[in-house]
Amino acid sequence: LLGLSIATLSTVTQYGLRFTLISNVSLDSNSYRVIHHTAFYFGICLSMTLILAALLSSAATVRESQCLTAMGFFCFALAFCGLIPAVCWRYTHSTEVEDSMMDVYDFVYEEVRRNTSSFRRHELTAIHEAFLCCGKRSPFGDTTSVEHKTCPPSQVHDEGQDCLQEIQDFLKKHMDFVFSLLGIAIGFTVYGMILTSFLCFSIHFSSNLYRKGKYILR
């Protein structure tokens, strides 16, 4: 279940409307696209590893196979070794994802403000509709022509949410959920390693509940 949850979250992150819009607009010099694809492939590999570990452990328990138990332990250990660097990266680069995503919006906004490119204006309009926001807050409190051309009418009249703030809030919630799930995954991988190692030693020392072979009376 944990593996399926991580696979589902990775798919939503990869193909979700908001993430896809920003990824398609970002330039090669921006790190967001690399982070976006890396997160997807990491999540899929992690979910497959956890699912494989669970299947191997279940089969090892039923068949009392020391080899399958060792393979299950290896899968749990592999998942754990992947999770630790991911969590450390999050804490050492705590704002990199948010900053790169807001840089993409800033680039598109300034491109539309400097010229009347219909292509960039279409992209900015799509971002406004996806995030339900409208432009950037001006220190003078006025609304520029960019907002009038690219924001939904309801957002312009109601002074919609600042897009930079909306993007930051959205990503913060999403990343908190992602790393809460990764924290749970770390706990389960440690638990899985303990159980599989215990099972492996139990099989090795023939202390399992069901003994194979015959007893000899002396």
mmCIF file with all atom_site columns, C-alpha atoms in Angstrom:
data_model
loop_
_atom_site.group_PDB
_atom_site.id
_atom_site.type_symbol
_atom_site.label_atom_id
_atom_site.label_alt_id
_atom_site.label_comp_id
_atom_site.label_asym_id
_atom_site.label_entity_id
_atom_site.label_seq_id
_atom_site.pdbx_PDB_ins_code
_atom_site.Cartn_x
_atom_site.Cartn_y
_atom_site.Cartn_z
_atom_site.occupancy
_atom_site.B_iso_or_equiv
_atom_site.pdbx_formal_charge
_atom_site.auth_seq_id
_atom_site.auth_comp_id
_atom_site.auth_asym_id
_atom_site.auth_atom_id
_atom_site.pdbx_PDB_model_num
ATOM 1   C CA . LEU A 1 1   ? 0.000   0.000   0.000   1.00 0.00 ? 1   LEU A CA 1
ATOM 2   C CA . LEU A 1 2   ? 2.840   2.369   0.797   1.00 0.00 ? 2   LEU A CA 1
ATOM 3   C CA . GLY A 1 3   ? 4.494   1.607   -2.549  1.00 0.00 ? 3   GLY A CA 1
ATOM 4   C CA . LEU A 1 4   ? 1.238   2.208   -4.418  1.00 0.00 ? 4   LEU A CA 1
ATOM 5   C CA . SER A 1 5   ? 0.718   5.484   -2.542  1.00 0.00 ? 5   SER A CA 1
ATOM 6   C CA . ILE A 1 6   ? 4.180   6.728   -3.525  1.00 0.00 ? 6   ILE A CA 1
ATOM 7   C CA . ALA A 1 7   ? 3.604   5.675   -7.154  1.00 0.00 ? 7   ALA A CA 1
ATOM 8   C CA . THR A 1 8   ? 0.277   7.539   -7.213  1.00 0.00 ? 8   THR A CA 1
ATOM 9   C CA . LEU A 1 9   ? 1.808   10.669  -5.706  1.00 0.00 ? 9   LEU A CA 1
ATOM 10  C CA . SER A 1 10  ? 4.703   10.540  -8.197  1.00 0.00 ? 10  SER A CA 1
ATOM 11  C CA . THR A 1 11  ? 2.274   10.255  -11.101 1.00 0.00 ? 11  THR A CA 1
ATOM 12  C CA . VAL A 1 12  ? 0.198   13.181  -9.838  1.00 0.00 ? 12  VAL A CA 1
ATOM 13  C CA . THR A 1 13  ? 3.373   15.253  -9.443  1.00 0.00 ? 13  THR A CA 1
ATOM 14  C CA . GLN A 1 14  ? 4.531   14.392  -12.946 1.00 0.00 ? 14  GLN A CA 1
ATOM 15  C CA . TYR A 1 15  ? 1.251   14.801  -14.820 1.00 0.00 ? 15  TYR A CA 1
ATOM 16  C CA . GLY A 1 16  ? -0.668  17.230  -12.601 1.00 0.00 ? 16  GLY A CA 1
ATOM 17  C CA . LEU A 1 17  ? -1.881  20.326  -14.456 1.00 0.00 ? 17  LEU A CA 1
ATOM 18  C CA . ARG A 1 18  ? -0.008  22.878  -12.336 1.00 0.00 ? 18  ARG A CA 1
ATOM 19  C CA . PHE A 1 19  ? 3.298   21.007  -12.394 1.00 0.00 ? 19  PHE A CA 1
ATOM 20  C CA . THR A 1 20  ? 3.035   20.275  -16.120 1.00 0.00 ? 20  THR A CA 1
ATOM 21  C CA . LEU A 1 21  ? 2.360   23.919  -16.982 1.00 0.00 ? 21  LEU A CA 1
ATOM 22  C CA . ILE A 1 22  ? 5.409   25.162  -15.103 1.00 0.00 ? 22  ILE A CA 1
ATOM 23  C CA . SER A 1 23  ? 7.610   22.367  -16.476 1.00 0.00 ? 23  SER A CA 1
ATOM 24  C CA . ASN A 1 24  ? 6.635   23.113  -20.083 1.00 0.00 ? 24  ASN A CA 1
ATOM 25  C CA . VAL A 1 25  ? 7.321   26.836  -19.669 1.00 0.00 ? 25  VAL A CA 1
ATOM 26  C CA . SER A 1 26  ? 10.629  26.572  -17.785 1.00 0.00 ? 26  SER A CA 1
ATOM 27  C CA . LEU A 1 27  ? 13.877  27.233  -19.617 1.00 0.00 ? 27  LEU A CA 1
ATOM 28  C CA . ASP A 1 28  ? 16.818  24.836  -19.805 1.00 0.00 ? 28  ASP A CA 1
ATOM 29  C CA . SER A 1 29  ? 18.767  27.135  -17.486 1.00 0.00 ? 29  SER A CA 1
ATOM 30  C CA . ASN A 1 30  ? 16.110  26.727  -14.802 1.00 0.00 ? 30  ASN A CA 1
ATOM 31  C CA . SER A 1 31  ? 16.522  23.726  -12.494 1.00 0.00 ? 31  SER A CA 1
ATOM 32  C CA . TYR A 1 32  ? 12.794  23.054  -12.080 1.00 0.00 ? 32  TYR A CA 1
ATOM 33  C CA . ARG A 1 33  ? 12.407  20.719  -15.052 1.00 0.00 ? 33  ARG A CA 1
ATOM 34  C CA . VAL A 1 34  ? 15.319  18.550  -13.887 1.00 0.00 ? 34  VAL A CA 1
ATOM 35  C CA . ILE A 1 35  ? 13.917  18.394  -10.346 1.00 0.00 ? 35  ILE A CA 1
ATOM 36  C CA . HIS A 1 36  ? 10.452  17.607  -11.723 1.00 0.00 ? 36  HIS A CA 1
ATOM 37  C CA . HIS A 1 37  ? 11.582  14.607  -13.794 1.00 0.00 ? 37  HIS A CA 1
ATOM 38  C CA . THR A 1 38  ? 14.033  13.368  -11.167 1.00 0.00 ? 38  THR A CA 1
ATOM 39  C CA . ALA A 1 39  ? 11.319  13.361  -8.496  1.00 0.00 ? 39  ALA A CA 1
ATOM 40  C CA . PHE A 1 40  ? 9.030   11.297  -10.756 1.00 0.00 ? 40  PHE A CA 1
ATOM 41  C CA . TYR A 1 41  ? 11.619  8.633   -11.596 1.00 0.00 ? 41  TYR A CA 1
ATOM 42  C CA . PHE A 1 42  ? 12.810  8.473   -7.993  1.00 0.00 ? 42  PHE A CA 1
ATOM 43  C CA . GLY A 1 43  ? 9.244   7.981   -6.755  1.00 0.00 ? 43  GLY A CA 1
ATOM 44  C CA . ILE A 1 44  ? 8.508   5.221   -9.282  1.00 0.00 ? 44  ILE A CA 1
ATOM 45  C CA . CYS A 1 45  ? 11.769  3.378   -8.483  1.00 0.00 ? 45  CYS A CA 1
ATOM 46  C CA . LEU A 1 46  ? 11.113  3.689   -4.759  1.00 0.00 ? 46  LEU A CA 1
ATOM 47  C CA . SER A 1 47  ? 7.556   2.395   -5.059  1.00 0.00 ? 47  SER A CA 1
ATOM 48  C CA . MET A 1 48  ? 8.658   -0.571  -7.183  1.00 0.00 ? 48  MET A CA 1
ATOM 49  C CA . THR A 1 49  ? 11.398  -1.400  -4.670  1.00 0.00 ? 49  THR A CA 1
ATOM 50  C CA . LEU A 1 50  ? 8.957   -1.341  -1.756  1.00 0.00 ? 50  LEU A CA 1
ATOM 51  C CA . ILE A 1 51  ? 6.412   -3.471  -3.615  1.00 0.00 ? 51  ILE A CA 1
ATOM 52  C CA . LEU A 1 52  ? 9.124   -5.976  -4.579  1.00 0.00 ? 52  LEU A CA 1
ATOM 53  C CA . ALA A 1 53  ? 10.379  -6.089  -0.988  1.00 0.00 ? 53  ALA A CA 1
ATOM 54  C CA . ALA A 1 54  ? 6.874   -6.816  0.283   1.00 0.00 ? 54  ALA A CA 1
ATOM 55  C CA . LEU A 1 55  ? 6.301   -9.581  -2.283  1.00 0.00 ? 55  LEU A CA 1
ATOM 56  C CA . LEU A 1 56  ? 9.672   -11.215 -1.587  1.00 0.00 ? 56  LEU A CA 1
ATOM 57  C CA . SER A 1 57  ? 9.121   -11.071 2.170   1.00 0.00 ? 57  SER A CA 1
ATOM 58  C CA . SER A 1 58  ? 5.659   -12.618 1.842   1.00 0.00 ? 58  SER A CA 1
ATOM 59  C CA . ALA A 1 59  ? 6.961   -15.387 -0.408  1.00 0.00 ? 59  ALA A CA 1
ATOM 60  C CA . ALA A 1 60  ? 9.912   -15.993 1.932   1.00 0.00 ? 60  ALA A CA 1
ATOM 61  C CA . THR A 1 61  ? 7.570   -16.352 4.914   1.00 0.00 ? 61  THR A CA 1
ATOM 62  C CA . VAL A 1 62  ? 5.329   -18.852 3.117   1.00 0.00 ? 62  VAL A CA 1
ATOM 63  C CA . ARG A 1 63  ? 8.153   -20.913 1.614   1.00 0.00 ? 63  ARG A CA 1
ATOM 64  C CA . GLU A 1 64  ? 10.578  -20.427 4.518   1.00 0.00 ? 64  GLU A CA 1
ATOM 65  C CA . SER A 1 65  ? 13.290  -19.526 2.048   1.00 0.00 ? 65  SER A CA 1
ATOM 66  C CA . GLN A 1 66  ? 16.428  -17.928 3.419   1.00 0.00 ? 66  GLN A CA 1
ATOM 67  C CA . CYS A 1 67  ? 17.414  -16.719 -0.060  1.00 0.00 ? 67  CYS A CA 1
ATOM 68  C CA . LEU A 1 68  ? 14.117  -14.882 -0.613  1.00 0.00 ? 68  LEU A CA 1
ATOM 69  C CA . THR A 1 69  ? 14.345  -13.380 2.870   1.00 0.00 ? 69  THR A CA 1
ATOM 70  C CA . ALA A 1 70  ? 17.815  -12.041 2.125   1.00 0.00 ? 70  ALA A CA 1
ATOM 71  C CA . MET A 1 71  ? 16.546  -10.537 -1.138  1.00 0.00 ? 71  MET A CA 1
ATOM 72  C CA . GLY A 1 72  ? 13.669  -8.883  0.706   1.00 0.00 ? 72  GLY A CA 1
ATOM 73  C CA . PHE A 1 73  ? 16.098  -7.441  3.245   1.00 0.00 ? 73  PHE A CA 1
ATOM 74  C CA . PHE A 1 74  ? 18.268  -6.132  0.395   1.00 0.00 ? 74  PHE A CA 1
ATOM 75  C CA . CYS A 1 75  ? 15.256  -4.387  -1.193  1.00 0.00 ? 75  CYS A CA 1
ATOM 76  C CA . PHE A 1 76  ? 14.309  -2.735  2.101   1.00 0.00 ? 76  PHE A CA 1
ATOM 77  C CA . ALA A 1 77  ? 17.928  -1.657  2.617   1.00 0.00 ? 77  ALA A CA 1
ATOM 78  C CA . LEU A 1 78  ? 18.076  -0.291  -0.948  1.00 0.00 ? 78  LEU A CA 1
ATOM 79  C CA . ALA A 1 79  ? 14.912  1.731   -0.371  1.00 0.00 ? 79  ALA A CA 1
ATOM 80  C CA . PHE A 1 80  ? 16.301  3.048   2.917   1.00 0.00 ? 80  PHE A CA 1
ATOM 81  C CA . CYS A 1 81  ? 19.561  4.108   1.236   1.00 0.00 ? 81  CYS A CA 1
ATOM 82  C CA . GLY A 1 82  ? 17.544  6.040   -1.343  1.00 0.00 ? 82  GLY A CA 1
ATOM 83  C CA . LEU A 1 83  ? 15.218  7.675   1.178   1.00 0.00 ? 83  LEU A CA 1
ATOM 84  C CA . ILE A 1 84  ? 17.916  9.120   3.450   1.00 0.00 ? 84  ILE A CA 1
ATOM 85  C CA . PRO A 1 85  ? 19.623  11.227  0.719   1.00 0.00 ? 85  PRO A CA 1
ATOM 86  C CA . ALA A 1 86  ? 16.200  12.424  -0.493  1.00 0.00 ? 86  ALA A CA 1
ATOM 87  C CA . VAL A 1 87  ? 15.225  13.678  2.963   1.00 0.00 ? 87  VAL A CA 1
ATOM 88  C CA . CYS A 1 88  ? 18.658  15.247  3.475   1.00 0.00 ? 88  CYS A CA 1
ATOM 89  C CA . TRP A 1 89  ? 18.365  17.006  0.108   1.00 0.00 ? 89  TRP A CA 1
ATOM 90  C CA . ARG A 1 90  ? 15.036  18.455  1.162   1.00 0.00 ? 90  ARG A CA 1
ATOM 91  C CA . TYR A 1 91  ? 16.493  19.997  4.295   1.00 0.00 ? 91  TYR A CA 1
ATOM 92  C CA . THR A 1 92  ? 19.674  21.257  2.632   1.00 0.00 ? 92  THR A CA 1
ATOM 93  C CA . HIS A 1 93  ? 17.782  22.679  -0.395  1.00 0.00 ? 93  HIS A CA 1
ATOM 94  C CA . SER A 1 94  ? 14.604  23.628  1.436   1.00 0.00 ? 94  SER A CA 1
ATOM 95  C CA . THR A 1 95  ? 13.573  26.455  -0.917  1.00 0.00 ? 95  THR A CA 1
ATOM 96  C CA . GLU A 1 96  ? 15.117  25.379  -4.227  1.00 0.00 ? 96  GLU A CA 1
ATOM 97  C CA . VAL A 1 97  ? 11.918  23.887  -5.649  1.00 0.00 ? 97  VAL A CA 1
ATOM 98  C CA . GLU A 1 98  ? 9.793   26.873  -4.624  1.00 0.00 ? 98  GLU A CA 1
ATOM 99  C CA . ASP A 1 99  ? 12.362  29.375  -5.911  1.00 0.00 ? 99  ASP A CA 1
ATOM 100 C CA . SER A 1 100 ? 12.757  27.651  -9.276  1.00 0.00 ? 100 SER A CA 1
ATOM 101 C CA . MET A 1 101 ? 8.992   27.466  -9.768  1.00 0.00 ? 101 MET A CA 1
ATOM 102 C CA . MET A 1 102 ? 8.521   31.149  -8.892  1.00 0.00 ? 102 MET A CA 1
ATOM 103 C CA . ASP A 1 103 ? 11.414  32.056  -11.198 1.00 0.00 ? 103 ASP A CA 1
ATOM 104 C CA . VAL A 1 104 ? 9.521   30.420  -14.056 1.00 0.00 ? 104 VAL A CA 1
ATOM 105 C CA . TYR A 1 105 ? 6.449   32.511  -13.299 1.00 0.00 ? 105 TYR A CA 1
ATOM 106 C CA . ASP A 1 106 ? 8.552   35.676  -13.005 1.00 0.00 ? 106 ASP A CA 1
ATOM 107 C CA . PHE A 1 107 ? 10.124  34.984  -16.396 1.00 0.00 ? 107 PHE A CA 1
ATOM 108 C CA . VAL A 1 108 ? 6.793   34.481  -18.145 1.00 0.00 ? 108 VAL A CA 1
ATOM 109 C CA . TYR A 1 109 ? 5.242   37.519  -16.430 1.00 0.00 ? 109 TYR A CA 1
ATOM 110 C CA . GLU A 1 110 ? 8.118   39.806  -17.418 1.00 0.00 ? 110 GLU A CA 1
ATOM 111 C CA . GLU A 1 111 ? 8.088   38.491  -20.979 1.00 0.00 ? 111 GLU A CA 1
ATOM 112 C CA . VAL A 1 112 ? 4.407   39.377  -21.294 1.00 0.00 ? 112 VAL A CA 1
ATOM 113 C CA . ARG A 1 113 ? 4.952   42.765  -19.668 1.00 0.00 ? 113 ARG A CA 1
ATOM 114 C CA . ARG A 1 114 ? 7.806   43.672  -22.026 1.00 0.00 ? 114 ARG A CA 1
ATOM 115 C CA . ASN A 1 115 ? 6.068   42.676  -25.257 1.00 0.00 ? 115 ASN A CA 1
ATOM 116 C CA . THR A 1 116 ? 2.741   41.503  -26.575 1.00 0.00 ? 116 THR A CA 1
ATOM 117 C CA . SER A 1 117 ? 3.723   37.953  -27.512 1.00 0.00 ? 117 SER A CA 1
ATOM 118 C CA . SER A 1 118 ? 0.517   35.941  -27.820 1.00 0.00 ? 118 SER A CA 1
ATOM 119 C CA . PHE A 1 119 ? 2.388   32.715  -27.046 1.00 0.00 ? 119 PHE A CA 1
ATOM 120 C CA . ARG A 1 120 ? 3.687   33.908  -23.662 1.00 0.00 ? 120 ARG A CA 1
ATOM 121 C CA . ARG A 1 121 ? 0.372   35.590  -22.913 1.00 0.00 ? 121 ARG A CA 1
ATOM 122 C CA . HIS A 1 122 ? -1.414  32.295  -23.498 1.00 0.00 ? 122 HIS A CA 1
ATOM 123 C CA . GLU A 1 123 ? 1.009   30.532  -21.124 1.00 0.00 ? 123 GLU A CA 1
ATOM 124 C CA . LEU A 1 124 ? 0.529   33.183  -18.434 1.00 0.00 ? 124 LEU A CA 1
ATOM 125 C CA . THR A 1 125 ? -3.246  32.985  -18.795 1.00 0.00 ? 125 THR A CA 1
ATOM 126 C CA . ALA A 1 126 ? -3.105  29.203  -18.372 1.00 0.00 ? 126 ALA A CA 1
ATOM 127 C CA . ILE A 1 127 ? -1.004  29.577  -15.202 1.00 0.00 ? 127 ILE A CA 1
ATOM 128 C CA . HIS A 1 128 ? -3.460  32.116  -13.764 1.00 0.00 ? 128 HIS A CA 1
ATOM 129 C CA . GLU A 1 129 ? -6.391  29.809  -14.454 1.00 0.00 ? 129 GLU A CA 1
ATOM 130 C CA . ALA A 1 130 ? -4.616  26.752  -13.018 1.00 0.00 ? 130 ALA A CA 1
ATOM 131 C CA . PHE A 1 131 ? -3.472  28.429  -9.795  1.00 0.00 ? 131 PHE A CA 1
ATOM 132 C CA . LEU A 1 132 ? -6.573  30.654  -9.474  1.00 0.00 ? 132 LEU A CA 1
ATOM 133 C CA . CYS A 1 133 ? -4.397  33.728  -9.002  1.00 0.00 ? 133 CYS A CA 1
ATOM 134 C CA . CYS A 1 134 ? -3.820  37.037  -10.733 1.00 0.00 ? 134 CYS A CA 1
ATOM 135 C CA . GLY A 1 135 ? -0.422  38.566  -11.403 1.00 0.00 ? 135 GLY A CA 1
ATOM 136 C CA . LYS A 1 136 ? 1.977   39.903  -8.814  1.00 0.00 ? 136 LYS A CA 1
ATOM 137 C CA . ARG A 1 137 ? 1.242   42.311  -6.019  1.00 0.00 ? 137 ARG A CA 1
ATOM 138 C CA . SER A 1 138 ? 2.511   45.813  -6.790  1.00 0.00 ? 138 SER A CA 1
ATOM 139 C CA . PRO A 1 139 ? 3.921   47.856  -3.881  1.00 0.00 ? 139 PRO A CA 1
ATOM 140 C CA . PHE A 1 140 ? 1.730   50.699  -5.152  1.00 0.00 ? 140 PHE A CA 1
ATOM 141 C CA . GLY A 1 141 ? -1.388  48.562  -5.103  1.00 0.00 ? 141 GLY A CA 1
ATOM 142 C CA . ASP A 1 142 ? -2.299  49.108  -8.765  1.00 0.00 ? 142 ASP A CA 1
ATOM 143 C CA . THR A 1 143 ? -3.168  46.506  -11.389 1.00 0.00 ? 143 THR A CA 1
ATOM 144 C CA . THR A 1 144 ? -1.130  46.562  -14.589 1.00 0.00 ? 144 THR A CA 1
ATOM 145 C CA . SER A 1 145 ? -2.344  45.812  -18.088 1.00 0.00 ? 145 SER A CA 1
ATOM 146 C CA . VAL A 1 146 ? -0.829  42.333  -17.812 1.00 0.00 ? 146 VAL A CA 1
ATOM 147 C CA . GLU A 1 147 ? -3.427  41.343  -15.227 1.00 0.00 ? 147 GLU A CA 1
ATOM 148 C CA . HIS A 1 148 ? -6.273  42.754  -17.332 1.00 0.00 ? 148 HIS A CA 1
ATOM 149 C CA . LYS A 1 149 ? -5.162  40.716  -20.354 1.00 0.00 ? 149 LYS A CA 1
ATOM 150 C CA . THR A 1 150 ? -4.271  37.405  -18.697 1.00 0.00 ? 150 THR A CA 1
ATOM 151 C CA . CYS A 1 151 ? -6.360  37.041  -15.530 1.00 0.00 ? 151 CYS A CA 1
ATOM 152 C CA . PRO A 1 152 ? -9.901  35.626  -15.408 1.00 0.00 ? 152 PRO A CA 1
ATOM 153 C CA . PRO A 1 153 ? -12.437 38.479  -15.058 1.00 0.00 ? 153 PRO A CA 1
ATOM 154 C CA . SER A 1 154 ? -13.494 37.375  -11.572 1.00 0.00 ? 154 SER A CA 1
ATOM 155 C CA . GLN A 1 155 ? -9.880  37.445  -10.342 1.00 0.00 ? 155 GLN A CA 1
ATOM 156 C CA . VAL A 1 156 ? -9.273  40.948  -11.732 1.00 0.00 ? 156 VAL A CA 1
ATOM 157 C CA . HIS A 1 157 ? -12.416 42.469  -10.214 1.00 0.00 ? 157 HIS A CA 1
ATOM 158 C CA . ASP A 1 158 ? -11.991 40.701  -6.873  1.00 0.00 ? 158 ASP A CA 1
ATOM 159 C CA . GLU A 1 159 ? -8.240  41.440  -6.651  1.00 0.00 ? 159 GLU A CA 1
ATOM 160 C CA . GLY A 1 160 ? -7.208  37.811  -6.858  1.00 0.00 ? 160 GLY A CA 1
ATOM 161 C CA . GLN A 1 161 ? -4.445  36.120  -4.937  1.00 0.00 ? 161 GLN A CA 1
ATOM 162 C CA . ASP A 1 162 ? -0.833  37.081  -5.691  1.00 0.00 ? 162 ASP A CA 1
ATOM 163 C CA . CYS A 1 163 ? 0.533   34.288  -7.901  1.00 0.00 ? 163 CYS A CA 1
ATOM 164 C CA . LEU A 1 164 ? 3.944   34.150  -6.273  1.00 0.00 ? 164 LEU A CA 1
ATOM 165 C CA . GLN A 1 165 ? 2.335   33.692  -2.873  1.00 0.00 ? 165 GLN A CA 1
ATOM 166 C CA . GLU A 1 166 ? -0.144  31.168  -4.259  1.00 0.00 ? 166 GLU A CA 1
ATOM 167 C CA . ILE A 1 167 ? 2.625   29.109  -5.885  1.00 0.00 ? 167 ILE A CA 1
ATOM 168 C CA . GLN A 1 168 ? 4.646   29.166  -2.666  1.00 0.00 ? 168 GLN A CA 1
ATOM 169 C CA . ASP A 1 169 ? 1.675   28.101  -0.526  1.00 0.00 ? 169 ASP A CA 1
ATOM 170 C CA . PHE A 1 170 ? 0.694   25.335  -2.956  1.00 0.00 ? 170 PHE A CA 1
ATOM 171 C CA . LEU A 1 171 ? 4.223   23.916  -3.111  1.00 0.00 ? 171 LEU A CA 1
ATOM 172 C CA . LYS A 1 172 ? 4.691   24.111  0.644   1.00 0.00 ? 172 LYS A CA 1
ATOM 173 C CA . LYS A 1 173 ? 1.583   21.998  1.229   1.00 0.00 ? 173 LYS A CA 1
ATOM 174 C CA . HIS A 1 174 ? 2.569   19.536  -1.478  1.00 0.00 ? 174 HIS A CA 1
ATOM 175 C CA . MET A 1 175 ? 6.150   19.163  -0.276  1.00 0.00 ? 175 MET A CA 1
ATOM 176 C CA . ASP A 1 176 ? 5.040   18.744  3.338   1.00 0.00 ? 176 ASP A CA 1
ATOM 177 C CA . PHE A 1 177 ? 2.769   15.906  2.235   1.00 0.00 ? 177 PHE A CA 1
ATOM 178 C CA . VAL A 1 178 ? 5.522   14.324  0.120   1.00 0.00 ? 178 VAL A CA 1
ATOM 179 C CA . PHE A 1 179 ? 8.079   14.293  2.897   1.00 0.00 ? 179 PHE A CA 1
ATOM 180 C CA . SER A 1 180 ? 5.554   13.128  5.467   1.00 0.00 ? 180 SER A CA 1
ATOM 181 C CA . LEU A 1 181 ? 5.018   10.117  3.207   1.00 0.00 ? 181 LEU A CA 1
ATOM 182 C CA . LEU A 1 182 ? 8.775   9.659   2.844   1.00 0.00 ? 182 LEU A CA 1
ATOM 183 C CA . GLY A 1 183 ? 9.140   9.786   6.633   1.00 0.00 ? 183 GLY A CA 1
ATOM 184 C CA . ILE A 1 184 ? 6.556   7.009   6.962   1.00 0.00 ? 184 ILE A CA 1
ATOM 185 C CA . ALA A 1 185 ? 8.425   5.060   4.282   1.00 0.00 ? 185 ALA A CA 1
ATOM 186 C CA . ILE A 1 186 ? 11.686  5.352   6.253   1.00 0.00 ? 186 ILE A CA 1
ATOM 187 C CA . GLY A 1 187 ? 9.958   3.962   9.338   1.00 0.00 ? 187 GLY A CA 1
ATOM 188 C CA . PHE A 1 188 ? 8.521   1.027   7.407   1.00 0.00 ? 188 PHE A CA 1
ATOM 189 C CA . THR A 1 189 ? 11.808  0.220   5.676   1.00 0.00 ? 189 THR A CA 1
ATOM 190 C CA . VAL A 1 190 ? 13.598  0.068   9.038   1.00 0.00 ? 190 VAL A CA 1
ATOM 191 C CA . TYR A 1 191 ? 10.770  -2.089  10.395  1.00 0.00 ? 191 TYR A CA 1
ATOM 192 C CA . GLY A 1 192 ? 10.985  -4.307  7.303   1.00 0.00 ? 192 GLY A CA 1
ATOM 193 C CA . MET A 1 193 ? 14.742  -4.742  7.655   1.00 0.00 ? 193 MET A CA 1
ATOM 194 C CA . ILE A 1 194 ? 14.341  -5.769  11.295  1.00 0.00 ? 194 ILE A CA 1
ATOM 195 C CA . LEU A 1 195 ? 11.617  -8.292  10.500  1.00 0.00 ? 195 LEU A CA 1
ATOM 196 C CA . THR A 1 196 ? 13.352  -9.818  7.485   1.00 0.00 ? 196 THR A CA 1
ATOM 197 C CA . SER A 1 197 ? 16.646  -10.149 9.356   1.00 0.00 ? 197 SER A CA 1
ATOM 198 C CA . PHE A 1 198 ? 14.821  -11.829 12.265  1.00 0.00 ? 198 PHE A CA 1
ATOM 199 C CA . LEU A 1 199 ? 13.060  -14.176 9.848   1.00 0.00 ? 199 LEU A CA 1
ATOM 200 C CA . CYS A 1 200 ? 16.328  -14.951 8.073   1.00 0.00 ? 200 CYS A CA 1
ATOM 201 C CA . PHE A 1 201 ? 18.060  -15.925 11.318  1.00 0.00 ? 201 PHE A CA 1
ATOM 202 C CA . SER A 1 202 ? 15.012  -17.921 12.432  1.00 0.00 ? 202 SER A CA 1
ATOM 203 C CA . ILE A 1 203 ? 15.092  -19.975 9.252   1.00 0.00 ? 203 ILE A CA 1
ATOM 204 C CA . HIS A 1 204 ? 18.849  -20.366 9.493   1.00 0.00 ? 204 HIS A CA 1
ATOM 205 C CA . PHE A 1 205 ? 18.732  -21.715 13.030  1.00 0.00 ? 205 PHE A CA 1
ATOM 206 C CA . SER A 1 206 ? 15.629  -23.820 12.315  1.00 0.00 ? 206 SER A CA 1
ATOM 207 C CA . SER A 1 207 ? 13.567  -22.058 14.966  1.00 0.00 ? 207 SER A CA 1
ATOM 208 C CA . ASN A 1 208 ? 10.535  -21.585 12.720  1.00 0.00 ? 208 ASN A CA 1
ATOM 209 C CA . LEU A 1 209 ? 7.086   -22.686 13.855  1.00 0.00 ? 209 LEU A CA 1
ATOM 210 C CA . TYR A 1 210 ? 6.716   -25.440 11.254  1.00 0.00 ? 210 TYR A CA 1
ATOM 211 C CA . ARG A 1 211 ? 9.621   -27.902 11.051  1.00 0.00 ? 211 ARG A CA 1
ATOM 212 C CA . LYS A 1 212 ? 10.242  -29.786 7.879   1.00 0.00 ? 212 LYS A CA 1
ATOM 213 C CA . GLY A 1 213 ? 11.591  -33.319 7.746   1.00 0.00 ? 213 GLY A CA 1
ATOM 214 C CA . LYS A 1 214 ? 11.234  -36.076 10.317  1.00 0.00 ? 214 LYS A CA 1
ATOM 215 C CA . TYR A 1 215 ? 12.009  -36.298 14.028  1.00 0.00 ? 215 TYR A CA 1
ATOM 216 C CA . ILE A 1 216 ? 14.272  -39.119 15.208  1.00 0.00 ? 216 ILE A CA 1
ATOM 217 C CA . LEU A 1 217 ? 13.813  -40.497 18.717  1.00 0.00 ? 217 LEU A CA 1
ATOM 218 C CA . ARG A 1 218 ? 16.981  -41.419 20.591  1.00 0.00 ? 218 ARG A CA 1
#
